[in-house]
Amino acid sequence: MPAAHEKPTGLVTTSMQPAVDPSQLPSASDTDLIFEPASRAEYEQTWRLNADEWKGFLSHPSYLDREIYLGGADLTRDGNATGWLLTHPKFPRNEDDTRPILSSCECILKNAYVARDGKVDKVLAHGIGSVYCRPEHRGRGYAQRMMKELGTRLETWQQPKSGRAHFSVLYSDIGPKFYARQGWKVFPSDHVSLKPVTKEQYEQHRTSQYLPEVEDLTTEGLTSLPLIPNLESKLAELSQNAPEKTFVAFRPDTAHFQWHFMREEFLSEYLGREKPVIKGAVDRKTGLALIWTRTYSADASGWHLSVLYVHVPQNVSGVAIVPSLAALLLRAQYEAFLWEMNSGIEIWEPREELVTAAQTIADDVKVITRDQEHICSLKWYGPETDDVVWLANERYAWC
């Protein structure tokens, strides 16, 4: 990975494109508006435009550097990531041959599942991110027009054999209403947070409650976990027992985890920290495991350890789950302390046993419903149904 002060390699554009003259801005209902994939140079322009929104403590050059770096991840490389833009044919091209951008976003093609009546189908679905409209162009409905167009395009975009997609997802940071109006239904967006614990607190809780020993996981160790067959079995069983429902999920594969690990590694190195090695923990006796990543925000008080995925084998009974989860959560709390993740740890879509486990090692544990940021939203394209269940709606699926 290039050092933070080096010029990012592979950039096509050299400066940010100017805003469109207000007198030349078209109506959002103009039928001549164009919504289509961005060129490589235009994709980079979208990063330049949205840098102030999402760069956090990174400098502008380093933010561009990070986006290029993440573009090399297995999840996003080889055309899996698409930049989109809304523009108008009347606009003259900029000096770098890019078109003026009224609004922009991106999508990432991901492996996913749809399960009905015990049958699990492997499908391709899109995660949507970086929805942005520059301040000079806001208040005119461009983002709304763009999302309407995107919702239609993603029904067939990158689907094999001219097929149709089943769903796409996004995570709203502007409340629940805007994207819901465009067809992305809000799903439960709950999490549990736990504070960091010192080594002394870690040892005290572990020994006083007779919690099982857990083993740290590195990137290589994750491959030993049967995450995919376990989720596939769970989808088959749940859909067999509830034939009136449709179950969907993203595949918890190494590509998803690698993308998150690359983000934490880039930011850790930018801060002059060592490269994170411990990516989770496992209880070998039960097979339960947590996979996590370090989440850095602009304000260090908000740094936290995000649990990407909670792996609970199908054959583990409820009696064994709670102490095993408690031991894993406690290990995550200690990892948060070691890495100065000041807000502790955060676990999305906590199952009942996880909440119980958290309550055995921490006081005042509450399930928090997010209503402003990272609101899980899904647009269903498949056969008409009112009962879609998003399984494993956890942090690994976020983009």
mmCIF file of C-alpha atoms in Angstrom:
data_model
loop_
_atom_site.group_PDB
_atom_site.id
_atom_site.type_symbol
_atom_site.label_atom_id
_atom_site.label_comp_id
_atom_site.label_asym_id
_atom_site.label_seq_id
_atom_site.Cartn_x
_atom_site.Cartn_y
_atom_site.Cartn_z
ATOM 1 C CA MET A 1 0.000 0.000 0.000
ATOM 2 C CA PRO A 2 1.420 3.447 -0.872
ATOM 3 C CA ALA A 3 2.480 5.661 2.013
ATOM 4 C CA ALA A 4 -0.095 8.272 2.981
ATOM 5 C CA HIS A 5 1.992 11.153 1.651
ATOM 6 C CA GLU A 6 2.623 9.639 -1.773
ATOM 7 C CA LYS A 7 0.612 10.582 -4.826
ATOM 8 C CA PRO A 8 -1.977 7.859 -5.469
ATOM 9 C CA THR A 9 -1.118 5.755 -8.474
ATOM 10 C CA GLY A 10 -3.588 5.212 -11.254
ATOM 11 C CA LEU A 11 -5.411 8.568 -11.066
ATOM 12 C CA VAL A 12 -6.665 9.839 -14.401
ATOM 13 C CA THR A 13 -8.034 13.235 -13.365
ATOM 14 C CA THR A 14 -5.905 16.011 -11.891
ATOM 15 C CA SER A 15 -8.362 18.445 -10.317
ATOM 16 C CA MET A 16 -11.970 18.683 -9.195
ATOM 17 C CA GLN A 17 -14.441 19.686 -11.877
ATOM 18 C CA PRO A 18 -16.284 23.004 -11.425
ATOM 19 C CA ALA A 19 -19.943 23.212 -10.445
ATOM 20 C CA VAL A 20 -22.517 23.852 -13.144
ATOM 21 C CA ASP A 21 -23.622 27.456 -13.451
ATOM 22 C CA PRO A 22 -26.940 27.745 -11.515
ATOM 23 C CA SER A 23 -28.624 29.292 -14.544
ATOM 24 C CA GLN A 24 -27.816 26.165 -16.553
ATOM 25 C CA LEU A 25 -29.145 23.608 -14.085
ATOM 26 C CA PRO A 26 -32.015 21.582 -15.588
ATOM 27 C CA SER A 27 -35.171 20.391 -13.889
ATOM 28 C CA ALA A 28 -34.933 16.999 -12.186
ATOM 29 C CA SER A 29 -37.923 15.941 -14.293
ATOM 30 C CA ASP A 30 -36.174 16.803 -17.573
ATOM 31 C CA THR A 31 -36.547 13.770 -19.849
ATOM 32 C CA ASP A 32 -33.159 14.496 -21.434
ATOM 33 C CA LEU A 33 -31.248 13.865 -18.212
ATOM 34 C CA ILE A 34 -28.743 11.032 -18.581
ATOM 35 C CA PHE A 35 -28.127 8.395 -15.898
ATOM 36 C CA GLU A 36 -25.391 5.921 -16.763
ATOM 37 C CA PRO A 37 -22.110 4.367 -15.620
ATOM 38 C CA ALA A 38 -19.268 6.797 -15.090
ATOM 39 C CA SER A 39 -16.017 6.572 -17.007
ATOM 40 C CA ARG A 40 -12.886 5.872 -14.984
ATOM 41 C CA ALA A 41 -12.051 9.592 -14.873
ATOM 42 C CA GLU A 42 -15.634 10.461 -13.883
ATOM 43 C CA TYR A 43 -15.614 7.815 -11.156
ATOM 44 C CA GLU A 44 -12.541 9.510 -9.716
ATOM 45 C CA GLN A 45 -14.315 12.860 -9.953
ATOM 46 C CA THR A 46 -17.088 11.496 -7.735
ATOM 47 C CA TRP A 47 -14.425 10.730 -5.083
ATOM 48 C CA ARG A 48 -13.090 14.281 -5.330
ATOM 49 C CA LEU A 49 -16.595 15.645 -4.959
ATOM 50 C CA ASN A 50 -17.591 13.546 -1.941
ATOM 51 C CA ALA A 51 -14.221 13.608 -0.136
ATOM 52 C CA ASP A 52 -15.239 16.261 2.398
ATOM 53 C CA GLU A 53 -18.282 14.161 3.302
ATOM 54 C CA TRP A 54 -16.484 10.878 3.958
ATOM 55 C CA LYS A 55 -12.717 11.385 4.268
ATOM 56 C CA GLY A 56 -12.817 11.718 8.051
ATOM 57 C CA PHE A 57 -9.292 12.504 9.262
ATOM 58 C CA LEU A 58 -7.719 11.640 5.903
ATOM 59 C CA SER A 59 -6.286 14.332 3.661
ATOM 60 C CA HIS A 60 -7.854 14.686 0.220
ATOM 61 C CA PRO A 61 -4.951 12.905 -1.532
ATOM 62 C CA SER A 62 -5.029 10.095 1.024
ATOM 63 C CA TYR A 63 -8.778 9.682 0.622
ATOM 64 C CA LEU A 64 -8.293 9.220 -3.124
ATOM 65 C CA ASP A 65 -5.452 6.844 -2.344
ATOM 66 C CA ARG A 66 -7.758 4.777 -0.120
ATOM 67 C CA GLU A 67 -10.455 4.546 -2.790
ATOM 68 C CA ILE A 68 -7.926 3.294 -5.318
ATOM 69 C CA TYR A 69 -6.586 0.822 -2.763
ATOM 70 C CA LEU A 70 -10.064 -0.532 -1.992
ATOM 71 C CA GLY A 71 -10.705 -0.818 -5.720
ATOM 72 C CA GLY A 72 -8.135 -3.610 -5.714
ATOM 73 C CA ALA A 73 -10.114 -5.730 -3.251
ATOM 74 C CA ASP A 74 -11.634 -8.994 -4.476
ATOM 75 C CA LEU A 75 -15.091 -7.572 -3.787
ATOM 76 C CA THR A 76 -14.646 -4.550 -6.051
ATOM 77 C CA ARG A 77 -12.076 -5.457 -8.694
ATOM 78 C CA ASP A 78 -12.674 -6.641 -12.262
ATOM 79 C CA GLY A 79 -15.711 -4.431 -12.807
ATOM 80 C CA ASN A 80 -17.630 -5.493 -9.691
ATOM 81 C CA ALA A 81 -17.822 -1.847 -8.576
ATOM 82 C CA THR A 82 -19.689 0.617 -10.796
ATOM 83 C CA GLY A 83 -19.738 4.377 -10.460
ATOM 84 C CA TRP A 84 -22.940 6.068 -11.641
ATOM 85 C CA LEU A 85 -23.724 9.681 -12.473
ATOM 86 C CA LEU A 86 -26.619 11.903 -13.418
ATOM 87 C CA THR A 87 -25.783 14.499 -16.057
ATOM 88 C CA HIS A 88 -27.272 16.333 -19.060
ATOM 89 C CA PRO A 89 -26.224 16.196 -22.738
ATOM 90 C CA LYS A 90 -26.327 19.977 -23.081
ATOM 91 C CA PHE A 91 -23.378 20.408 -20.719
ATOM 92 C CA PRO A 92 -19.999 20.927 -22.397
ATOM 93 C CA ARG A 93 -17.354 18.443 -21.285
ATOM 94 C CA ASN A 94 -14.663 19.529 -18.856
ATOM 95 C CA GLU A 95 -11.011 19.891 -19.800
ATOM 96 C CA ASP A 96 -10.306 16.323 -18.665
ATOM 97 C CA ASP A 97 -13.166 15.048 -20.882
ATOM 98 C CA THR A 98 -15.428 14.297 -17.912
ATOM 99 C CA ARG A 99 -19.091 15.250 -17.949
ATOM 100 C CA PRO A 100 -20.448 17.647 -15.290
ATOM 101 C CA ILE A 101 -21.963 15.606 -12.453
ATOM 102 C CA LEU A 102 -25.335 16.548 -10.966
ATOM 103 C CA SER A 103 -25.498 13.562 -8.606
ATOM 104 C CA SER A 104 -23.545 10.322 -8.184
ATOM 105 C CA CYS A 105 -23.406 6.958 -6.437
ATOM 106 C CA GLU A 106 -21.798 3.546 -6.751
ATOM 107 C CA CYS A 107 -22.831 -0.081 -6.503
ATOM 108 C CA ILE A 108 -20.932 -3.279 -5.747
ATOM 109 C CA LEU A 109 -21.914 -6.652 -7.180
ATOM 110 C CA LYS A 110 -22.085 -9.275 -4.421
ATOM 111 C CA ASN A 111 -22.766 -12.962 -3.993
ATOM 112 C CA ALA A 112 -26.044 -13.565 -2.204
ATOM 113 C CA TYR A 113 -28.835 -16.059 -1.573
ATOM 114 C CA VAL A 114 -32.588 -16.290 -1.959
ATOM 115 C CA ALA A 115 -34.311 -19.175 -0.140
ATOM 116 C CA ARG A 116 -37.880 -20.416 -0.482
ATOM 117 C CA ASP A 117 -39.502 -23.685 0.574
ATOM 118 C CA GLY A 118 -36.177 -25.171 1.608
ATOM 119 C CA LYS A 119 -34.492 -24.387 -1.731
ATOM 120 C CA VAL A 120 -31.493 -22.056 -1.569
ATOM 121 C CA ASP A 121 -30.554 -20.251 -4.794
ATOM 122 C CA LYS A 122 -27.231 -18.499 -5.292
ATOM 123 C CA VAL A 123 -27.832 -15.075 -6.816
ATOM 124 C CA LEU A 124 -26.066 -11.786 -7.498
ATOM 125 C CA ALA A 125 -27.249 -8.648 -5.708
ATOM 126 C CA HIS A 126 -25.949 -5.104 -5.422
ATOM 127 C CA GLY A 127 -24.894 -3.058 -2.430
ATOM 128 C CA ILE A 128 -25.278 0.699 -2.993
ATOM 129 C CA GLY A 129 -23.092 3.394 -1.471
ATOM 130 C CA SER A 130 -21.632 6.884 -1.834
ATOM 131 C CA VAL A 131 -24.933 8.514 -2.779
ATOM 132 C CA TYR A 132 -23.934 12.147 -3.194
ATOM 133 C CA CYS A 133 -25.029 15.494 -4.607
ATOM 134 C CA ARG A 134 -22.605 18.408 -4.328
ATOM 135 C CA PRO A 135 -23.897 21.357 -2.253
ATOM 136 C CA GLU A 136 -24.138 23.676 -5.277
ATOM 137 C CA HIS A 137 -26.619 21.309 -6.913
ATOM 138 C CA ARG A 138 -28.774 20.367 -3.932
ATOM 139 C CA GLY A 139 -32.433 21.151 -3.356
ATOM 140 C CA ARG A 140 -33.424 20.435 -6.961
ATOM 141 C CA GLY A 141 -34.371 16.742 -6.712
ATOM 142 C CA TYR A 142 -31.351 15.305 -8.543
ATOM 143 C CA ALA A 143 -30.611 12.624 -5.938
ATOM 144 C CA GLN A 144 -34.244 11.514 -5.982
ATOM 145 C CA ARG A 145 -34.217 11.282 -9.783
ATOM 146 C CA MET A 146 -30.937 9.367 -9.677
ATOM 147 C CA MET A 147 -32.207 6.800 -7.170
ATOM 148 C CA LYS A 148 -35.365 6.258 -9.199
ATOM 149 C CA GLU A 149 -33.228 5.571 -12.260
ATOM 150 C CA LEU A 150 -30.822 3.378 -10.283
ATOM 151 C CA GLY A 151 -33.626 1.270 -8.857
ATOM 152 C CA THR A 152 -34.725 0.411 -12.382
ATOM 153 C CA ARG A 153 -31.236 -0.178 -13.805
ATOM 154 C CA LEU A 154 -30.180 -2.557 -11.040
ATOM 155 C CA GLU A 155 -33.001 -4.959 -11.892
ATOM 156 C CA THR A 156 -30.859 -6.219 -14.782
ATOM 157 C CA TRP A 157 -27.404 -4.661 -14.303
ATOM 158 C CA GLN A 158 -24.613 -7.286 -14.400
ATOM 159 C CA GLN A 159 -27.080 -10.156 -14.154
ATOM 160 C CA PRO A 160 -26.049 -13.294 -16.068
ATOM 161 C CA LYS A 161 -27.909 -14.483 -19.177
ATOM 162 C CA SER A 162 -30.083 -11.357 -19.268
ATOM 163 C CA GLY A 163 -31.673 -12.390 -15.990
ATOM 164 C CA ARG A 164 -33.258 -10.191 -13.351
ATOM 165 C CA ALA A 165 -31.958 -9.328 -9.918
ATOM 166 C CA HIS A 166 -33.839 -10.288 -6.776
ATOM 167 C CA PHE A 167 -32.788 -7.411 -4.520
ATOM 168 C CA SER A 168 -30.403 -4.539 -3.800
ATOM 169 C CA VAL A 169 -29.512 -2.937 -0.476
ATOM 170 C CA LEU A 170 -28.256 0.354 0.907
ATOM 171 C CA TYR A 171 -27.593 1.879 4.326
ATOM 172 C CA SER A 172 -29.210 5.259 4.806
ATOM 173 C CA ASP A 173 -27.404 7.973 6.763
ATOM 174 C CA ILE A 174 -30.210 10.509 6.270
ATOM 175 C CA GLY A 175 -33.022 8.844 8.176
ATOM 176 C CA PRO A 176 -35.591 6.271 7.025
ATOM 177 C CA LYS A 177 -37.860 8.259 4.701
ATOM 178 C CA PHE A 178 -35.912 9.345 1.609
ATOM 179 C CA TYR A 179 -34.865 5.912 0.347
ATOM 180 C CA ALA A 180 -38.114 4.306 1.447
ATOM 181 C CA ARG A 181 -39.907 6.646 -0.953
ATOM 182 C CA GLN A 182 -37.664 5.315 -3.714
ATOM 183 C CA GLY A 183 -38.558 1.688 -2.960
ATOM 184 C CA TRP A 184 -35.876 0.592 -0.474
ATOM 185 C CA LYS A 185 -37.823 -0.796 2.466
ATOM 186 C CA VAL A 186 -36.416 -0.158 5.933
ATOM 187 C CA PHE A 187 -35.433 -3.324 7.806
ATOM 188 C CA PRO A 188 -34.646 -3.645 11.528
ATOM 189 C CA SER A 189 -31.429 -1.724 12.204
ATOM 190 C CA ASP A 190 -30.524 -2.708 15.748
ATOM 191 C CA HIS A 191 -27.236 -3.100 17.576
ATOM 192 C CA VAL A 192 -25.717 -3.669 20.982
ATOM 193 C CA SER A 193 -22.716 -1.701 22.251
ATOM 194 C CA LEU A 194 -20.286 -2.758 24.994
ATOM 195 C CA LYS A 195 -17.483 -0.753 26.568
ATOM 196 C CA PRO A 196 -13.794 -1.702 26.346
ATOM 197 C CA VAL A 197 -12.314 -3.693 29.243
ATOM 198 C CA THR A 198 -8.765 -3.688 30.579
ATOM 199 C CA LYS A 199 -6.685 -6.849 30.885
ATOM 200 C CA GLU A 200 -7.489 -7.008 34.609
ATOM 201 C CA GLN A 201 -11.234 -6.684 33.933
ATOM 202 C CA TYR A 202 -10.993 -9.257 31.180
ATOM 203 C CA GLU A 203 -9.323 -11.818 33.430
ATOM 204 C CA GLN A 204 -11.671 -11.082 36.330
ATOM 205 C CA HIS A 205 -14.844 -11.601 34.257
ATOM 206 C CA ARG A 206 -13.470 -14.676 32.534
ATOM 207 C CA THR A 207 -12.434 -16.477 35.722
ATOM 208 C CA SER A 208 -15.290 -15.396 38.010
ATOM 209 C CA GLN A 209 -17.906 -16.595 35.517
ATOM 210 C CA TYR A 210 -16.023 -19.687 34.381
ATOM 211 C CA LEU A 211 -16.131 -18.612 30.765
ATOM 212 C CA PRO A 212 -14.557 -20.923 28.201
ATOM 213 C CA GLU A 213 -11.162 -20.283 26.640
ATOM 214 C CA VAL A 214 -11.269 -18.643 23.197
ATOM 215 C CA GLU A 215 -8.651 -18.526 20.478
ATOM 216 C CA ASP A 216 -7.677 -15.472 18.458
ATOM 217 C CA LEU A 217 -8.293 -15.583 14.717
ATOM 218 C CA THR A 218 -6.050 -14.191 11.994
ATOM 219 C CA THR A 219 -7.059 -13.751 8.365
ATOM 220 C CA GLU A 220 -5.728 -17.219 7.586
ATOM 221 C CA GLY A 221 -7.656 -18.721 10.496
ATOM 222 C CA LEU A 222 -10.973 -17.491 9.149
ATOM 223 C CA THR A 223 -10.789 -20.003 6.320
ATOM 224 C CA SER A 224 -11.197 -22.826 8.831
ATOM 225 C CA LEU A 225 -14.671 -21.639 9.796
ATOM 226 C CA PRO A 226 -17.592 -23.232 7.894
ATOM 227 C CA LEU A 227 -19.389 -19.902 7.546
ATOM 228 C CA ILE A 228 -20.903 -20.458 4.121
ATOM 229 C CA PRO A 229 -22.271 -24.012 4.498
ATOM 230 C CA ASN A 230 -23.610 -23.085 7.928
ATOM 231 C CA LEU A 231 -25.560 -20.096 6.573
ATOM 232 C CA GLU A 232 -26.799 -22.109 3.603
ATOM 233 C CA SER A 233 -28.098 -24.811 5.969
ATOM 234 C CA LYS A 234 -29.785 -22.191 8.111
ATOM 235 C CA LEU A 235 -31.466 -20.623 5.072
ATOM 236 C CA ALA A 236 -32.709 -24.014 3.923
ATOM 237 C CA GLU A 237 -34.094 -24.933 7.332
ATOM 238 C CA LEU A 238 -35.789 -21.602 7.993
ATOM 239 C CA SER A 239 -37.378 -21.425 4.553
ATOM 240 C CA GLN A 240 -38.547 -25.030 4.824
ATOM 241 C CA ASN A 241 -40.254 -24.272 8.139
ATOM 242 C CA ALA A 242 -41.793 -21.001 6.909
ATOM 243 C CA PRO A 243 -42.813 -21.569 3.265
ATOM 244 C CA GLU A 244 -44.811 -18.337 3.200
ATOM 245 C CA LYS A 245 -41.609 -16.310 3.636
ATOM 246 C CA THR A 246 -38.675 -15.494 1.389
ATOM 247 C CA PHE A 247 -35.256 -15.404 3.043
ATOM 248 C CA VAL A 248 -32.337 -13.442 1.607
ATOM 249 C CA ALA A 249 -28.723 -12.980 2.702
ATOM 250 C CA PHE A 250 -25.306 -11.978 1.440
ATOM 251 C CA ARG A 251 -22.715 -14.722 1.344
ATOM 252 C CA PRO A 252 -20.259 -14.350 4.276
ATOM 253 C CA ASP A 253 -17.243 -15.032 2.068
ATOM 254 C CA THR A 254 -13.628 -13.898 2.338
ATOM 255 C CA ALA A 255 -14.209 -11.159 -0.250
ATOM 256 C CA HIS A 256 -16.637 -9.374 2.070
ATOM 257 C CA PHE A 257 -14.307 -9.608 5.048
ATOM 258 C CA GLN A 258 -11.202 -8.664 3.060
ATOM 259 C CA TRP A 259 -12.791 -5.376 1.942
ATOM 260 C CA HIS A 260 -13.412 -4.387 5.564
ATOM 261 C CA PHE A 261 -9.939 -5.539 6.625
ATOM 262 C CA MET A 262 -8.347 -3.444 3.868
ATOM 263 C CA ARG A 263 -10.177 -0.359 5.156
ATOM 264 C CA GLU A 264 -8.932 -0.842 8.725
ATOM 265 C CA GLU A 265 -5.404 -1.666 7.572
ATOM 266 C CA PHE A 266 -5.177 1.445 5.391
ATOM 267 C CA LEU A 267 -6.385 3.741 8.165
ATOM 268 C CA SER A 268 -4.222 2.066 10.803
ATOM 269 C CA GLU A 269 -1.133 2.593 8.685
ATOM 270 C CA TYR A 270 -2.157 6.181 7.938
ATOM 271 C CA LEU A 271 -2.257 6.797 11.697
ATOM 272 C CA GLY A 272 1.207 5.285 12.098
ATOM 273 C CA ARG A 273 -0.140 2.200 13.840
ATOM 274 C CA GLU A 274 0.830 -1.387 13.307
ATOM 275 C CA LYS A 275 -1.115 -3.502 10.863
ATOM 276 C CA PRO A 276 -4.023 -5.244 12.636
ATOM 277 C CA VAL A 277 -3.469 -8.992 12.812
ATOM 278 C CA ILE A 278 -6.244 -10.277 15.082
ATOM 279 C CA LYS A 279 -9.486 -10.353 13.078
ATOM 280 C CA GLY A 280 -11.728 -12.176 15.531
ATOM 281 C CA ALA A 281 -11.948 -15.010 18.028
ATOM 282 C CA VAL A 282 -13.333 -18.558 18.131
ATOM 283 C CA ASP A 283 -14.416 -21.008 20.800
ATOM 284 C CA ARG A 284 -13.071 -24.269 19.378
ATOM 285 C CA LYS A 285 -15.272 -26.443 21.579
ATOM 286 C CA THR A 286 -18.551 -24.985 20.358
ATOM 287 C CA GLY A 287 -17.353 -23.584 17.030
ATOM 288 C CA LEU A 288 -18.867 -20.161 17.781
ATOM 289 C CA ALA A 289 -16.857 -17.231 16.478
ATOM 290 C CA LEU A 290 -16.837 -13.465 16.104
ATOM 291 C CA ILE A 291 -15.206 -11.683 13.167
ATOM 292 C CA TRP A 292 -14.433 -8.017 13.682
ATOM 293 C CA THR A 293 -12.789 -4.926 12.254
ATOM 294 C CA ARG A 294 -11.585 -1.620 13.677
ATOM 295 C CA THR A 295 -13.762 1.341 12.689
ATOM 296 C CA TYR A 296 -12.114 4.752 12.731
ATOM 297 C CA SER A 297 -14.114 7.983 12.672
ATOM 298 C CA ALA A 298 -12.980 11.611 12.433
ATOM 299 C CA ASP A 299 -13.346 11.921 16.216
ATOM 300 C CA ALA A 300 -11.324 9.349 18.162
ATOM 301 C CA SER A 301 -14.071 9.177 20.784
ATOM 302 C CA GLY A 302 -16.169 7.357 18.197
ATOM 303 C CA TRP A 303 -13.610 4.693 17.301
ATOM 304 C CA HIS A 304 -15.027 1.243 17.879
ATOM 305 C CA LEU A 305 -14.608 -2.428 17.099
ATOM 306 C CA SER A 306 -17.325 -3.478 14.646
ATOM 307 C CA VAL A 307 -18.348 -7.115 14.834
ATOM 308 C CA LEU A 308 -18.736 -8.053 11.180
ATOM 309 C CA TYR A 309 -20.256 -11.477 11.687
ATOM 310 C CA VAL A 310 -21.404 -13.777 14.474
ATOM 311 C CA HIS A 311 -20.958 -17.436 13.554
ATOM 312 C CA VAL A 312 -23.202 -19.853 15.453
ATOM 313 C CA PRO A 313 -23.078 -23.449 14.163
ATOM 314 C CA GLN A 314 -26.441 -25.062 13.486
ATOM 315 C CA ASN A 315 -25.760 -27.987 15.834
ATOM 316 C CA VAL A 316 -24.976 -25.927 18.950
ATOM 317 C CA SER A 317 -27.724 -25.979 21.566
ATOM 318 C CA GLY A 318 -29.007 -22.912 23.403
ATOM 319 C CA VAL A 319 -27.395 -24.007 26.658
ATOM 320 C CA ALA A 320 -23.883 -23.779 25.214
ATOM 321 C CA ILE A 321 -24.404 -20.607 23.211
ATOM 322 C CA VAL A 322 -24.580 -18.027 26.018
ATOM 323 C CA PRO A 323 -21.276 -18.701 27.853
ATOM 324 C CA SER A 324 -19.473 -19.133 24.547
ATOM 325 C CA LEU A 325 -20.816 -15.824 23.220
ATOM 326 C CA ALA A 326 -20.000 -14.122 26.528
ATOM 327 C CA ALA A 327 -16.380 -15.267 26.272
ATOM 328 C CA LEU A 328 -16.124 -14.060 22.677
ATOM 329 C CA LEU A 329 -17.708 -10.686 23.456
ATOM 330 C CA LEU A 330 -15.367 -10.225 26.391
ATOM 331 C CA ARG A 331 -12.376 -10.939 24.137
ATOM 332 C CA ALA A 332 -13.666 -8.340 21.678
ATOM 333 C CA GLN A 333 -14.005 -5.799 24.495
ATOM 334 C CA TYR A 334 -10.396 -6.393 25.443
ATOM 335 C CA GLU A 335 -9.291 -6.025 21.821
ATOM 336 C CA ALA A 336 -11.135 -2.705 21.730
ATOM 337 C CA PHE A 337 -9.142 -1.599 24.773
ATOM 338 C CA LEU A 338 -5.821 -2.642 23.214
ATOM 339 C CA TRP A 339 -6.562 -0.651 20.058
ATOM 340 C CA GLU A 340 -8.005 2.413 21.835
ATOM 341 C CA MET A 341 -11.408 1.816 20.304
ATOM 342 C CA ASN A 342 -12.893 4.253 22.785
ATOM 343 C CA SER A 343 -16.549 3.496 22.066
ATOM 344 C CA GLY A 344 -16.007 -0.200 22.651
ATOM 345 C CA ILE A 345 -17.618 -2.804 20.423
ATOM 346 C CA GLU A 346 -20.771 -2.777 18.325
ATOM 347 C CA ILE A 347 -22.757 -5.810 17.153
ATOM 348 C CA TRP A 348 -25.502 -5.502 14.523
ATOM 349 C CA GLU A 349 -28.682 -7.586 14.527
ATOM 350 C CA PRO A 350 -27.975 -9.152 17.935
ATOM 351 C CA ARG A 351 -29.751 -12.452 18.462
ATOM 352 C CA GLU A 352 -31.497 -13.082 21.777
ATOM 353 C CA GLU A 353 -28.705 -15.297 23.134
ATOM 354 C CA LEU A 354 -26.118 -12.625 22.346
ATOM 355 C CA VAL A 355 -28.034 -10.006 24.313
ATOM 356 C CA THR A 356 -28.271 -12.442 27.229
ATOM 357 C CA ALA A 357 -24.542 -13.143 26.963
ATOM 358 C CA ALA A 358 -23.778 -9.425 26.944
ATOM 359 C CA GLN A 359 -25.863 -8.938 30.071
ATOM 360 C CA THR A 360 -23.755 -11.519 31.940
ATOM 361 C CA ILE A 361 -20.557 -9.491 31.443
ATOM 362 C CA ALA A 362 -21.819 -5.888 31.361
ATOM 363 C CA ASP A 363 -24.351 -3.664 33.087
ATOM 364 C CA ASP A 364 -27.181 -1.749 31.436
ATOM 365 C CA VAL A 365 -27.055 -3.573 28.098
ATOM 366 C CA LYS A 366 -29.600 -2.159 25.677
ATOM 367 C CA VAL A 367 -30.614 -3.009 22.138
ATOM 368 C CA ILE A 368 -30.347 0.268 20.234
ATOM 369 C CA THR A 369 -32.426 0.976 17.127
ATOM 370 C CA ARG A 370 -30.647 3.170 14.600
ATOM 371 C CA ASP A 371 -33.005 5.750 13.114
ATOM 372 C CA GLN A 372 -30.570 8.173 11.471
ATOM 373 C CA GLU A 373 -27.376 6.372 10.387
ATOM 374 C CA HIS A 374 -26.660 2.996 8.771
ATOM 375 C CA ILE A 375 -30.354 2.228 8.387
ATOM 376 C CA CYS A 376 -30.608 -1.127 6.626
ATOM 377 C CA SER A 377 -32.784 -0.824 3.517
ATOM 378 C CA LEU A 378 -33.653 -3.415 0.856
ATOM 379 C CA LYS A 379 -35.387 -3.124 -2.505
ATOM 380 C CA TRP A 380 -37.011 -6.373 -3.607
ATOM 381 C CA TYR A 381 -37.201 -7.146 -7.337
ATOM 382 C CA GLY A 382 -38.344 -10.752 -7.150
ATOM 383 C CA PRO A 383 -41.859 -12.247 -7.239
ATOM 384 C CA GLU A 384 -44.404 -10.135 -5.403
ATOM 385 C CA THR A 385 -44.345 -10.803 -1.686
ATOM 386 C CA ASP A 386 -44.767 -8.802 1.489
ATOM 387 C CA ASP A 387 -42.682 -11.122 3.641
ATOM 388 C CA VAL A 388 -38.968 -10.926 2.829
ATOM 389 C CA VAL A 389 -36.658 -11.808 5.722
ATOM 390 C CA TRP A 390 -33.113 -10.414 5.568
ATOM 391 C CA LEU A 391 -31.005 -13.022 7.351
ATOM 392 C CA ALA A 392 -27.503 -12.211 8.670
ATOM 393 C CA ASN A 393 -28.193 -8.493 8.350
ATOM 394 C CA GLU A 394 -24.823 -7.816 9.917
ATOM 395 C CA ARG A 395 -21.971 -5.380 9.441
ATOM 396 C CA TYR A 396 -20.085 -7.509 6.895
ATOM 397 C CA ALA A 397 -22.809 -6.718 4.333
ATOM 398 C CA TRP A 398 -22.407 -2.932 4.744
ATOM 399 C CA CYS A 399 -20.711 -0.926 2.030
#
